Short mmCIF file of C-alpha atoms in Angstrom, two decimals:
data_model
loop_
_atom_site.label_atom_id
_atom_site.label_comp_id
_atom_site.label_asym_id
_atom_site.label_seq_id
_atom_site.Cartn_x
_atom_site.Cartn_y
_atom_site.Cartn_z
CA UNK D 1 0.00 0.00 0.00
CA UNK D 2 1.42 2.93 -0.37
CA UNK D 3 -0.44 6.15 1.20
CA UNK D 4 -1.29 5.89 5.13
CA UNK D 5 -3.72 7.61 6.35
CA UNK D 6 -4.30 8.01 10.38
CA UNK D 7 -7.47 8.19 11.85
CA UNK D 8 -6.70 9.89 14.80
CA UNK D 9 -8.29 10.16 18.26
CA UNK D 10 -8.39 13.68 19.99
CA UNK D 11 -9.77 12.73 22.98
CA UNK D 12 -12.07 15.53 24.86
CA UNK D 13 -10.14 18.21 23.87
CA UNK D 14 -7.40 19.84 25.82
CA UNK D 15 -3.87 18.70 23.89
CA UNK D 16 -2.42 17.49 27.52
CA UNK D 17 -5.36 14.89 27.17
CA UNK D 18 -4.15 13.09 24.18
CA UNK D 19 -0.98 10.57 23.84
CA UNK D 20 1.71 11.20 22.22
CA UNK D 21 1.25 9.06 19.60
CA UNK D 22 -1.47 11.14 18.65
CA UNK D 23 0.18 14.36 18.79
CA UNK D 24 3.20 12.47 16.63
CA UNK D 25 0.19 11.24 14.01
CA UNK D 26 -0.82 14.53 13.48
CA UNK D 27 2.79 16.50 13.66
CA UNK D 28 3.89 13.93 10.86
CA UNK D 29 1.21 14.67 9.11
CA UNK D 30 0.58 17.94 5.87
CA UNK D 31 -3.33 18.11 5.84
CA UNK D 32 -5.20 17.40 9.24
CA UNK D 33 -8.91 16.87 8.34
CA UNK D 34 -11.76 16.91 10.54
CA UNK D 35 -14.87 18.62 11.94
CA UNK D 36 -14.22 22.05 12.14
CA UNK D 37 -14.93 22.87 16.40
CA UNK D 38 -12.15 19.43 17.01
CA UNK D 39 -10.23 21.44 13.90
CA UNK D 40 -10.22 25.02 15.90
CA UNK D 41 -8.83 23.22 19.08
CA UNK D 42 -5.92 22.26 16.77
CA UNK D 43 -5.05 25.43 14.55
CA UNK D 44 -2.40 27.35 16.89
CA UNK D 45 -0.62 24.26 18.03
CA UNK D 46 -0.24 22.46 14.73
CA UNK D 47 0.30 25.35 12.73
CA UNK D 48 1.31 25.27 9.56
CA UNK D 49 -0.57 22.65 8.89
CA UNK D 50 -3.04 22.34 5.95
CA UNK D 51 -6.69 22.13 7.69
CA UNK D 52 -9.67 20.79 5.66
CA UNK D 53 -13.07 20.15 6.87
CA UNK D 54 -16.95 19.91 5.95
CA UNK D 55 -19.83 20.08 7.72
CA UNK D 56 -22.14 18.55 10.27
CA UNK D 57 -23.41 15.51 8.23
CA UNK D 58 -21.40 15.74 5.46
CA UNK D 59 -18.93 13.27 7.23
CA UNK D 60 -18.79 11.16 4.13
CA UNK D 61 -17.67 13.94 1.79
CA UNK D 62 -14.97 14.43 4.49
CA UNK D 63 -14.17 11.11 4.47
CA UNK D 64 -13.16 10.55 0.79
CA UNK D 65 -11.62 14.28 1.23
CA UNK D 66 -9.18 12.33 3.34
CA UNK D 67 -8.32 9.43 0.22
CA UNK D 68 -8.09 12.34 -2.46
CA UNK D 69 -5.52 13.74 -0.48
CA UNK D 70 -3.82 10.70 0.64
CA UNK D 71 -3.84 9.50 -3.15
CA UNK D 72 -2.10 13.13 -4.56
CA UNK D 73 0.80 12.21 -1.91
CA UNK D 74 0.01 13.84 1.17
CA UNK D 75 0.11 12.77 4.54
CA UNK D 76 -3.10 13.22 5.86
CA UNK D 77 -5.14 12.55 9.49
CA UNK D 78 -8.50 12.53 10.24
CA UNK D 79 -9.04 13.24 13.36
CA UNK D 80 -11.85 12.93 15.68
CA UNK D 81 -13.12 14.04 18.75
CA UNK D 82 -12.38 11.33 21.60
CA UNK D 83 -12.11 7.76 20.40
CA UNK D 84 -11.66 7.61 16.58
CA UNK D 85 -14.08 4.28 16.80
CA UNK D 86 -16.49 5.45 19.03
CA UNK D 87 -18.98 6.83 17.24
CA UNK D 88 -16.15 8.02 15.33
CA UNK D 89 -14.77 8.16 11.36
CA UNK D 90 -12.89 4.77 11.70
CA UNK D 91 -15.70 2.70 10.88
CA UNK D 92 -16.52 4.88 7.80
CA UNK D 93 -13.16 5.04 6.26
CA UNK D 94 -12.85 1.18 6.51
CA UNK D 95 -16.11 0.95 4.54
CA UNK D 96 -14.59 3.83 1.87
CA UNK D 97 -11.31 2.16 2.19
CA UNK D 98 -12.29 -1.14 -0.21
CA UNK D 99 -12.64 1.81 -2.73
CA UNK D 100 -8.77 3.14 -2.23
CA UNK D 101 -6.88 0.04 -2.74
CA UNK D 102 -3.70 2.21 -2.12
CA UNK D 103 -5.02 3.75 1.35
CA UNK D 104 -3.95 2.11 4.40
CA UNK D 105 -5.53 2.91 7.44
CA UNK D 106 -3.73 3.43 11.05
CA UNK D 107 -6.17 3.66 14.02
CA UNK D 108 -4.92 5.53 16.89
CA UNK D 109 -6.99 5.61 19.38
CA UNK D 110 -8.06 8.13 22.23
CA UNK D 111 -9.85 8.65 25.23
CA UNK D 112 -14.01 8.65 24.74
CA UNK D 113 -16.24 11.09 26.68
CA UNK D 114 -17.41 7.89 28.45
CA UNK D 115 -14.19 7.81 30.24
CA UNK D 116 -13.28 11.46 30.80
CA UNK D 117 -16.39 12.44 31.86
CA UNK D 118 -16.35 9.20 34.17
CA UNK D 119 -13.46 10.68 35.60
CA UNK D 120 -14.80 14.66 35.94
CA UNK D 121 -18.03 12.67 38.28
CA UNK D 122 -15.68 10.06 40.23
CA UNK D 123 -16.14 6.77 38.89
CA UNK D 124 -19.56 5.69 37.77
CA UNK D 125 -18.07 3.49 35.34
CA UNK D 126 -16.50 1.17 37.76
CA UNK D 127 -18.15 -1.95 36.99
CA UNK D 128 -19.92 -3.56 33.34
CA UNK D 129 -21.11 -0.74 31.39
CA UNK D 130 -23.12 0.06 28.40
CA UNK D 131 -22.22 3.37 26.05
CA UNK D 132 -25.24 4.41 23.76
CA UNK D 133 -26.43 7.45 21.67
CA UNK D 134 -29.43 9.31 21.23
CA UNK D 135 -29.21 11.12 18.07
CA UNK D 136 -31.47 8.81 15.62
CA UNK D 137 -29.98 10.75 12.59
CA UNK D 138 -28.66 7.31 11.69
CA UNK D 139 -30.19 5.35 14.06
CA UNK D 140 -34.05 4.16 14.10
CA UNK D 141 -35.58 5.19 17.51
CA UNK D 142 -37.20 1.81 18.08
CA UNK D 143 -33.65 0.30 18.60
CA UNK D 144 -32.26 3.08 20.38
CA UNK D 145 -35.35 2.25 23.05
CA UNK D 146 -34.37 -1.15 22.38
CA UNK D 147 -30.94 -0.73 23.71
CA UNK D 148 -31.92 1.07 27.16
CA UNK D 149 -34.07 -1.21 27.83
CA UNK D 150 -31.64 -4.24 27.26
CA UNK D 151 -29.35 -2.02 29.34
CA UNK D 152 -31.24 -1.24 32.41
CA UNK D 153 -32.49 -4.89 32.15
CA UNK D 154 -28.41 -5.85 32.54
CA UNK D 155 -28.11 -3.22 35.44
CA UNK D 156 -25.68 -1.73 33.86
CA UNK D 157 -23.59 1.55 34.21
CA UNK D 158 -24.32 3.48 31.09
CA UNK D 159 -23.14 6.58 29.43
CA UNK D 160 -25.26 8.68 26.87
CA UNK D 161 -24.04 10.17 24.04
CA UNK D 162 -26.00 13.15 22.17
CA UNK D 163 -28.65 13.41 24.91
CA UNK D 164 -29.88 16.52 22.88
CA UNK D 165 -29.45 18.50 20.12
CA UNK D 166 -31.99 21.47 18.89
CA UNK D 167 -34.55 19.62 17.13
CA UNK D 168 -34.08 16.54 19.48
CA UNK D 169 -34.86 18.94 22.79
CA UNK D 170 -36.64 15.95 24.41
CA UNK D 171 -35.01 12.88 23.95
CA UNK D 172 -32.93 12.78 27.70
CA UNK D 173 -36.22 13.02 29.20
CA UNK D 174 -37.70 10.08 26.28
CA UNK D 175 -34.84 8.41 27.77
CA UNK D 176 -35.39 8.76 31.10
CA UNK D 177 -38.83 7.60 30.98
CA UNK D 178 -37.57 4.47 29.66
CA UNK D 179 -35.34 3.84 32.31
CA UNK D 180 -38.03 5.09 34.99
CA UNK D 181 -39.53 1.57 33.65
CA UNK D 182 -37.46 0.17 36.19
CA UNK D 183 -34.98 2.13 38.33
CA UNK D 184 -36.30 4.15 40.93
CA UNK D 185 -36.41 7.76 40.49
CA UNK D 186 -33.73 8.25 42.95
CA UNK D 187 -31.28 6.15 41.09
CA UNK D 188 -27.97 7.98 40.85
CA UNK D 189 -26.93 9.97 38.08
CA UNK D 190 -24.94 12.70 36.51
CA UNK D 191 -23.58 14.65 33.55
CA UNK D 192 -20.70 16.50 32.60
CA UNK D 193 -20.28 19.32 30.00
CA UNK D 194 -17.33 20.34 28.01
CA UNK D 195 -15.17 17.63 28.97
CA UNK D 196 -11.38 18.48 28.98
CA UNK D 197 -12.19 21.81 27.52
CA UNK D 198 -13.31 25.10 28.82
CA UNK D 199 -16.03 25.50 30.92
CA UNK D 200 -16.51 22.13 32.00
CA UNK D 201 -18.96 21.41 34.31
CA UNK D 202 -20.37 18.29 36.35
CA UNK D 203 -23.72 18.09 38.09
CA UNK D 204 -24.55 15.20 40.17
CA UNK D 205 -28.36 14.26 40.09
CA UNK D 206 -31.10 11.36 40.64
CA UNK D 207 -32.63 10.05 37.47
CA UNK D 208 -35.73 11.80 38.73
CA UNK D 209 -33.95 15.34 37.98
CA UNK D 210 -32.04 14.10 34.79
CA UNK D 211 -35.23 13.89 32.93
CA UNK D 212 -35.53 17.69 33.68
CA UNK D 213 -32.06 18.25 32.61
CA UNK D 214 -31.28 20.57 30.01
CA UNK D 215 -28.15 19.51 28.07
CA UNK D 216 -26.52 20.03 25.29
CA UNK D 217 -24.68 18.24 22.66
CA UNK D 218 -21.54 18.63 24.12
CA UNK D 219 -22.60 17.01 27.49
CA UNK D 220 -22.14 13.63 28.35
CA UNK D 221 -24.48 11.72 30.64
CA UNK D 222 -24.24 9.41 33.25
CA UNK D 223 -26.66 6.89 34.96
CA UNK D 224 -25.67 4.58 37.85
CA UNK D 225 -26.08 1.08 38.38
CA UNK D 226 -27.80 -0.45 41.43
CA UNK D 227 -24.79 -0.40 42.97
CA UNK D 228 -23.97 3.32 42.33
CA UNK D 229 -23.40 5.36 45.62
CA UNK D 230 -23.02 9.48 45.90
CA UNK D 231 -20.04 9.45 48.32
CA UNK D 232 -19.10 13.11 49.35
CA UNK D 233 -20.46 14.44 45.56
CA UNK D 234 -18.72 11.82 43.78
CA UNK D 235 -20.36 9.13 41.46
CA UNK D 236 -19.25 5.99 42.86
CA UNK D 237 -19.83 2.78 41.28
CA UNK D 238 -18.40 -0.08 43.57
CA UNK D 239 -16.75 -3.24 42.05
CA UNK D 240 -16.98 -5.45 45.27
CA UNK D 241 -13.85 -5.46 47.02
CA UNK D 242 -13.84 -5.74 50.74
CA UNK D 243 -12.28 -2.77 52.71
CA UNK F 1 -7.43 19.23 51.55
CA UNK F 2 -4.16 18.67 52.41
CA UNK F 3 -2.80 16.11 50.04
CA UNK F 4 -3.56 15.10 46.80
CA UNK F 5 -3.01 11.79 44.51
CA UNK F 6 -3.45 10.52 41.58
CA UNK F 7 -5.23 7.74 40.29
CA UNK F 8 -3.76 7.29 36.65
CA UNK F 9 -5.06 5.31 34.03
CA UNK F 10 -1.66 4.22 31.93
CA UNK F 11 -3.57 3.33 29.06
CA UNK F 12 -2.24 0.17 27.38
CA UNK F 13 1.14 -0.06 28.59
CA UNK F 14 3.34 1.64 25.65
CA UNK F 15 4.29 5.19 27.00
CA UNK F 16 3.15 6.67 23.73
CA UNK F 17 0.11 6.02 24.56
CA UNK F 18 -0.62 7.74 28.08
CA UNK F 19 -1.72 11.14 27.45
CA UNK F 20 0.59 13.91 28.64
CA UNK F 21 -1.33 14.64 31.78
CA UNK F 22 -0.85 11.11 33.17
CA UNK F 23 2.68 11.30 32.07
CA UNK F 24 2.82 15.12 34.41
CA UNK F 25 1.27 13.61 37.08
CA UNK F 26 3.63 10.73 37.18
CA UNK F 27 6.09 13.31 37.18
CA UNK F 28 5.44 15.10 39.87
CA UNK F 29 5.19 12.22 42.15
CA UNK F 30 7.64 10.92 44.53
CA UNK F 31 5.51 7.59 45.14
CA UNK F 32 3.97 5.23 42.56
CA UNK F 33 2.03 2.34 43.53
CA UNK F 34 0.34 -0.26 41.27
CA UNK F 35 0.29 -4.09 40.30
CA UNK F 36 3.72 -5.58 39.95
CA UNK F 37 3.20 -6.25 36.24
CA UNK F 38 2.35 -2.45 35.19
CA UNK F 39 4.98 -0.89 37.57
CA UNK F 40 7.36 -2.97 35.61
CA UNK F 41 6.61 -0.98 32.70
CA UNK F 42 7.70 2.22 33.98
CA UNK F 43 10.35 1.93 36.40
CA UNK F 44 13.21 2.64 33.46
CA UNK F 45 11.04 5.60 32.42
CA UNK F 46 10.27 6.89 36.18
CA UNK F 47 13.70 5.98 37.33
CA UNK F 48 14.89 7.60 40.68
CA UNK F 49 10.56 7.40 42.04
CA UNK F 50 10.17 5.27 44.90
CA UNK F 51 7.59 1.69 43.24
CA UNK F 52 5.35 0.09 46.18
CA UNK F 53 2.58 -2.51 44.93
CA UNK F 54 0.89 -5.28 46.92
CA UNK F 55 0.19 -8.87 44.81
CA UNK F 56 -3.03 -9.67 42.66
CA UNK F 57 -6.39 -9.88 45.15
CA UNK F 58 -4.72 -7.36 47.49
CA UNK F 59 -5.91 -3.92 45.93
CA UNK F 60 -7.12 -3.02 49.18
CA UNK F 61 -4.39 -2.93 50.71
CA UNK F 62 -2.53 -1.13 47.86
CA UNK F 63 -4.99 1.88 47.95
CA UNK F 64 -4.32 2.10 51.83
CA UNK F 65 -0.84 2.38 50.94
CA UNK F 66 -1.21 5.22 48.78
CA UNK F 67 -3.70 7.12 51.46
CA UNK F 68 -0.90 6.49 54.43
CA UNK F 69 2.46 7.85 52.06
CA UNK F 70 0.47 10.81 51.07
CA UNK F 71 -0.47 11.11 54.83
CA UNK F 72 3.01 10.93 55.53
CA UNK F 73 3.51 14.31 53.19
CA UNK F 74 4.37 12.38 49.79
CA UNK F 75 3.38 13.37 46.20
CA UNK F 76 1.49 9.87 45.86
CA UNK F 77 0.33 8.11 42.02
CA UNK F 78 -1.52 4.99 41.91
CA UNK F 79 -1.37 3.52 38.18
CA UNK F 80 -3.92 1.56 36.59
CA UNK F 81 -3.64 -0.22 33.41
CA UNK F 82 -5.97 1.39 30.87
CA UNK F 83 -8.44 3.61 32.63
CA UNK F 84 -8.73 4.09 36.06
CA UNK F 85 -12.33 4.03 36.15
CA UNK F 86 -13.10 0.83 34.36
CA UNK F 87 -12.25 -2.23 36.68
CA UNK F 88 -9.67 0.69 38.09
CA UNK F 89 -8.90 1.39 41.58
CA UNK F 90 -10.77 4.75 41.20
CA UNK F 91 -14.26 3.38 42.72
CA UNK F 92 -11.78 1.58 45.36
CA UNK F 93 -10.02 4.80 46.09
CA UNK F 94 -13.17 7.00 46.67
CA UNK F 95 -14.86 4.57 48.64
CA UNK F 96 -11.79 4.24 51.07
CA UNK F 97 -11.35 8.30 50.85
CA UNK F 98 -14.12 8.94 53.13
CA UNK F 99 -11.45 7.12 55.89
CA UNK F 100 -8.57 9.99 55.11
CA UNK F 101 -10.70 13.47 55.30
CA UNK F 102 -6.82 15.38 54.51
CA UNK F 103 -7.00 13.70 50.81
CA UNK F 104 -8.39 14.55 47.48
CA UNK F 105 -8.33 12.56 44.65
CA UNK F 106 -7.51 13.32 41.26
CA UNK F 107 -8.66 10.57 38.34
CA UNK F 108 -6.65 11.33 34.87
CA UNK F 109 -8.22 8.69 32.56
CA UNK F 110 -6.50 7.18 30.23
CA UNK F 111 -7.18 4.45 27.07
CA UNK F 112 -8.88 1.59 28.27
CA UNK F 113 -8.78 -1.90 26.53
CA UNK F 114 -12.12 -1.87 24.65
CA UNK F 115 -10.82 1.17 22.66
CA UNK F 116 -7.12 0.59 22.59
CA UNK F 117 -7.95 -3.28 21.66
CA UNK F 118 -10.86 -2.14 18.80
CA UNK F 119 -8.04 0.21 17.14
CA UNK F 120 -6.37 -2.88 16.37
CA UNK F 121 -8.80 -5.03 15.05
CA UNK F 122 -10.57 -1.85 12.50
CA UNK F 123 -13.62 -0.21 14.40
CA UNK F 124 -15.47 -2.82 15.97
CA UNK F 125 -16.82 -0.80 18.15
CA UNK F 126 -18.29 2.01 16.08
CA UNK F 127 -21.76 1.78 17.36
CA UNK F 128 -23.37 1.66 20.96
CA UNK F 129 -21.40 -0.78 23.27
CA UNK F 130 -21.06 -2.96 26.29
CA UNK F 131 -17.82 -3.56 28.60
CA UNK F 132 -18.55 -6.85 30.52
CA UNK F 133 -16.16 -8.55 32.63
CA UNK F 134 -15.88 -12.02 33.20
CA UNK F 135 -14.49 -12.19 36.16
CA UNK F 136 -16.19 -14.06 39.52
CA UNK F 137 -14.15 -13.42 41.66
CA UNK F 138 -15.92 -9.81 42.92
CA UNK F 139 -19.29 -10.69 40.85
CA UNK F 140 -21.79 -13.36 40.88
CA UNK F 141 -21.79 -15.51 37.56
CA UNK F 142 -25.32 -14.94 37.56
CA UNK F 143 -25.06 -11.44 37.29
CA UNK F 144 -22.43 -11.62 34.57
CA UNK F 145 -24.83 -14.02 32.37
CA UNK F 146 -27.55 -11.45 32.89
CA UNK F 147 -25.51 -9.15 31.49
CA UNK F 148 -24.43 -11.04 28.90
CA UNK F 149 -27.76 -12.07 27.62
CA UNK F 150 -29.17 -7.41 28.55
CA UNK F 151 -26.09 -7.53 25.64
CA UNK F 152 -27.30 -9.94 22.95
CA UNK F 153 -31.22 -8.59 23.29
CA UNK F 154 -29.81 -5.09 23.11
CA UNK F 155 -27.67 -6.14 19.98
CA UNK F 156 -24.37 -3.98 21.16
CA UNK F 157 -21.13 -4.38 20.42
CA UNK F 158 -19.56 -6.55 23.19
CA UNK F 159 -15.72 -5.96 24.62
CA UNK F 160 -14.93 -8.43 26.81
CA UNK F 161 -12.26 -8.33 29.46
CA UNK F 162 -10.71 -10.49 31.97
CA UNK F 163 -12.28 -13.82 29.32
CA UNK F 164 -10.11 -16.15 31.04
CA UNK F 165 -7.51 -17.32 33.74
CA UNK F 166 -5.91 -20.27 35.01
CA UNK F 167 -8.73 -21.19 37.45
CA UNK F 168 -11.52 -19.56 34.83
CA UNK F 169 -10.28 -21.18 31.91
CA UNK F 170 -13.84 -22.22 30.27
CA UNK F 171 -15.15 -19.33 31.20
CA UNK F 172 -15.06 -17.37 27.55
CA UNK F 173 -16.89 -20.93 26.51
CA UNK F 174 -19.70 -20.10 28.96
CA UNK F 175 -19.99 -17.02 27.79
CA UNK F 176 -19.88 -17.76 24.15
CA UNK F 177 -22.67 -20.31 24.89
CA UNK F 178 -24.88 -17.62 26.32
CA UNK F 179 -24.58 -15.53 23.31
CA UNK F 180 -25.21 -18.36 20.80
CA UNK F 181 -28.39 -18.44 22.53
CA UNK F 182 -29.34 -15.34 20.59
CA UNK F 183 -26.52 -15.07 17.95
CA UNK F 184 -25.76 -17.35 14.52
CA UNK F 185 -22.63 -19.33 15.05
CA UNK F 186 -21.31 -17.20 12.21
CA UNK F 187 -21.56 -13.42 14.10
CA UNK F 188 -18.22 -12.00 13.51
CA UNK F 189 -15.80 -11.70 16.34
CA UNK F 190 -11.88 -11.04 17.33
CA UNK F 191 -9.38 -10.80 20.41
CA UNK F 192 -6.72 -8.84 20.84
CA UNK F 193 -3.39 -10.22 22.86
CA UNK F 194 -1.16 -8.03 24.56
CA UNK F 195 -2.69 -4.62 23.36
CA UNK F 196 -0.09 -1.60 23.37
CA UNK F 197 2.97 -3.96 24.42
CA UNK F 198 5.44 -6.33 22.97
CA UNK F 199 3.88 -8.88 21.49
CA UNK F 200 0.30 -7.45 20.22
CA UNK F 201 -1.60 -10.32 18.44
CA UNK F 202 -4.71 -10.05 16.86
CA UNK F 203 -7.24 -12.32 15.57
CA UNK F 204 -10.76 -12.42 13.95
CA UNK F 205 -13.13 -15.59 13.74
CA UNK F 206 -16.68 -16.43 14.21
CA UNK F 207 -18.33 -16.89 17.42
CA UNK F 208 -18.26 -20.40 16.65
CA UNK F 209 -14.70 -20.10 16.68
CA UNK F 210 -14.03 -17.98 19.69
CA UNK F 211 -16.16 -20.56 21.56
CA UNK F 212 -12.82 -22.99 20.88
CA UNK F 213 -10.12 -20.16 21.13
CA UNK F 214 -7.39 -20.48 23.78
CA UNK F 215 -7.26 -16.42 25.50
CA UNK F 216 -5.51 -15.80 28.37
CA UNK F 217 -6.08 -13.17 30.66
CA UNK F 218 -3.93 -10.15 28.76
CA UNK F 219 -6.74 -11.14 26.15
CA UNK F 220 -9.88 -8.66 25.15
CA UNK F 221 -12.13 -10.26 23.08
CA UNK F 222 -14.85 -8.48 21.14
CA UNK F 223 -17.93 -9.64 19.22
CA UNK F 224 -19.43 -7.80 16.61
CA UNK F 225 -23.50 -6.62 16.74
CA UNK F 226 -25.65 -7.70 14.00
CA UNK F 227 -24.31 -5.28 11.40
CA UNK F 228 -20.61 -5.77 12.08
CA UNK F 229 -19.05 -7.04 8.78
CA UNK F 230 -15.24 -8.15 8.14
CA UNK F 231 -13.66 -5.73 5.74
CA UNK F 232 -10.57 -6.89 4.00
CA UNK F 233 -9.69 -8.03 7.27
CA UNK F 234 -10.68 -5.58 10.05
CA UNK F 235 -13.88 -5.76 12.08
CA UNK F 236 -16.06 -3.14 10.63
CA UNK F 237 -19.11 -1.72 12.98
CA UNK F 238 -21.41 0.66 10.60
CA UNK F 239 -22.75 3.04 11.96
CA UNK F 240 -24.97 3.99 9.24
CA UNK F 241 -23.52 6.67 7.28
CA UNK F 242 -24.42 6.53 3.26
CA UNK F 243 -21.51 6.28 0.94
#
């Protein structure tokens, strides 16, 4: 093969949040491509670089951006915010990929909002947990419901991606209702926003006051399991070891 | 708050892939205390830092250690492979925090296994996921196989850690066996050996397959929802983007 291509992961945001073998990926590389807010977190330190980007929903188009200029001889990353296979371009550009036969693909990969949010709360993600989204732009309600269900039914830890966006205002509190199937109202929960970046902030609730929440798409959100204990205003979820 | 540690999550084990934060925070210590195996990986790096770790099955005793040095005035780090939240010592450390009212935690995440071990194998987990561990020896079996099955209804992607050890050596079989009660023999699955370290093997095969497959406990293992295809070799997880 001869053009790489790395498909990077950014992590949350802040640079001192991503390995080096990230910030290597992209210093190695001439055209850094990516959606432009994770792009604009990356201008001053990697300047110089060539930066390339579409829009919201035209991540295709950006994908085979990054082949055309992998295939004229550049080095080129895509990069994405946190995990580059979480919810991320990796799985895309494998699919495009069978279409470059001269791409190769390098994954590197970087830490999701799962677990640096987990970390902002305290550790609600201390035991089995499930990660799912909300935004149906891709994905049919039905299995989205599907999925908390099977979750809660597993009493498992989960994180939500997307709780909201502007024309899906409601769909934490869809969610919620779900869950309210059967947890408790008072089952433990929280959210953080801006992860890693400016303006974070972390809010500590019961599932009761999540469906109330408003959030945004950059927040990340958190519901315990049974186990899940608020010790001293941190989300604790408790593996089992004897103290 | 008088003293504060660190609860680092190391990522995979290669330094390049910490994030620069852990790598500060490791720094800045004058203590680090972990599981023989993972200290072992940074004592030529950390050189001149005083290493304390207790064996396997004695974490409890290793997060009192790192409460009484910082008591005693020390810049303390407890290291975690991966994350520190996800089967970390984070959940351990808060819940013994309440005991030492002088110290505040501090969680850096870092890349846990089910995204460092998906980078190798493509993007297998590019959709809504589960993290289930097979371990008994802090969880019922019963609860893991309720999980397992919350999994399969919900149709997630499945990482699987701790599939196997010398006294749990059928246990990936089990769980394979659970999942066939839902899945084709044929669903597409892989493990990844040795993640971020010398040594890194990966492998794909049907569940059928993984049923027979020989993992040890440096092993993740990951199984592919309903829509995960193999793609010129990697495990590909649509999410559902048009080419």
């Amino acid at each position: 093969m001869k053009y790489n291509i790395y498909v990077v992961g950014m992590g949350p945001g802040a640079e001192e949040m991503m390995t080096s073998q990230a910030v290597r990926a992209l210093e190695e590389s001439q055209v850094i491509i990516g959606y432009p807010v994770y792009l604009d977190l990356l201008t001053e330190r990697f300047a110089g670089k060539e930066f390339l980007s579409t829009p919201m929903r035209k991540e295709a188009e950006r994908c085979r951006m990054c082949f055309e200029e992998a295939c004229k001889g550049k080095k080129v990353a895509m990069i994405c915010s946190g995990d580059a296979g979480v919810y991320g371009m990796a799985s895309l550009m494998y699919e495009m990929s069978t279409e470059y036969p001269d791409c190769k693909l390098t994954i590197i990969p970087g830490i999701t909002a799962a677990n640096s949010g987990a970390a902002c709360l305290g550790a609600p993600l201390g035991h089995d947990y499930c990660v799912i989204s909300l935004s149906d732009l891709l994905t049919p309600w039905e299995t989205i419901e599907r999925r908390l269900r099977a979750a809660a039914t597993g009493d498992f830890c989960i994180a939500i991606y997307n709780p909201s966006s502007y024309k899906r205002a409601d769909y934490l509190r869809k969610a919620c209702d779900i869950l309210l199937e059967q947890f408790e109202e008072s089952r433990i929960c929280g959210y953080v926003e801006n992860i890693g970046r400016e303006g974070t902030k972390t809010v500590t609730c019961s599932l009761r006051e999540l469906r109330e929440a408003q959030v945004n798409m950059f927040t990340t959100v958190f519901i315990g399991n049974s186990q899940t204990e608020l010790l001293e205003g941190k989300l604790v979820t408790k593996r089992g070891y004897q103290l």
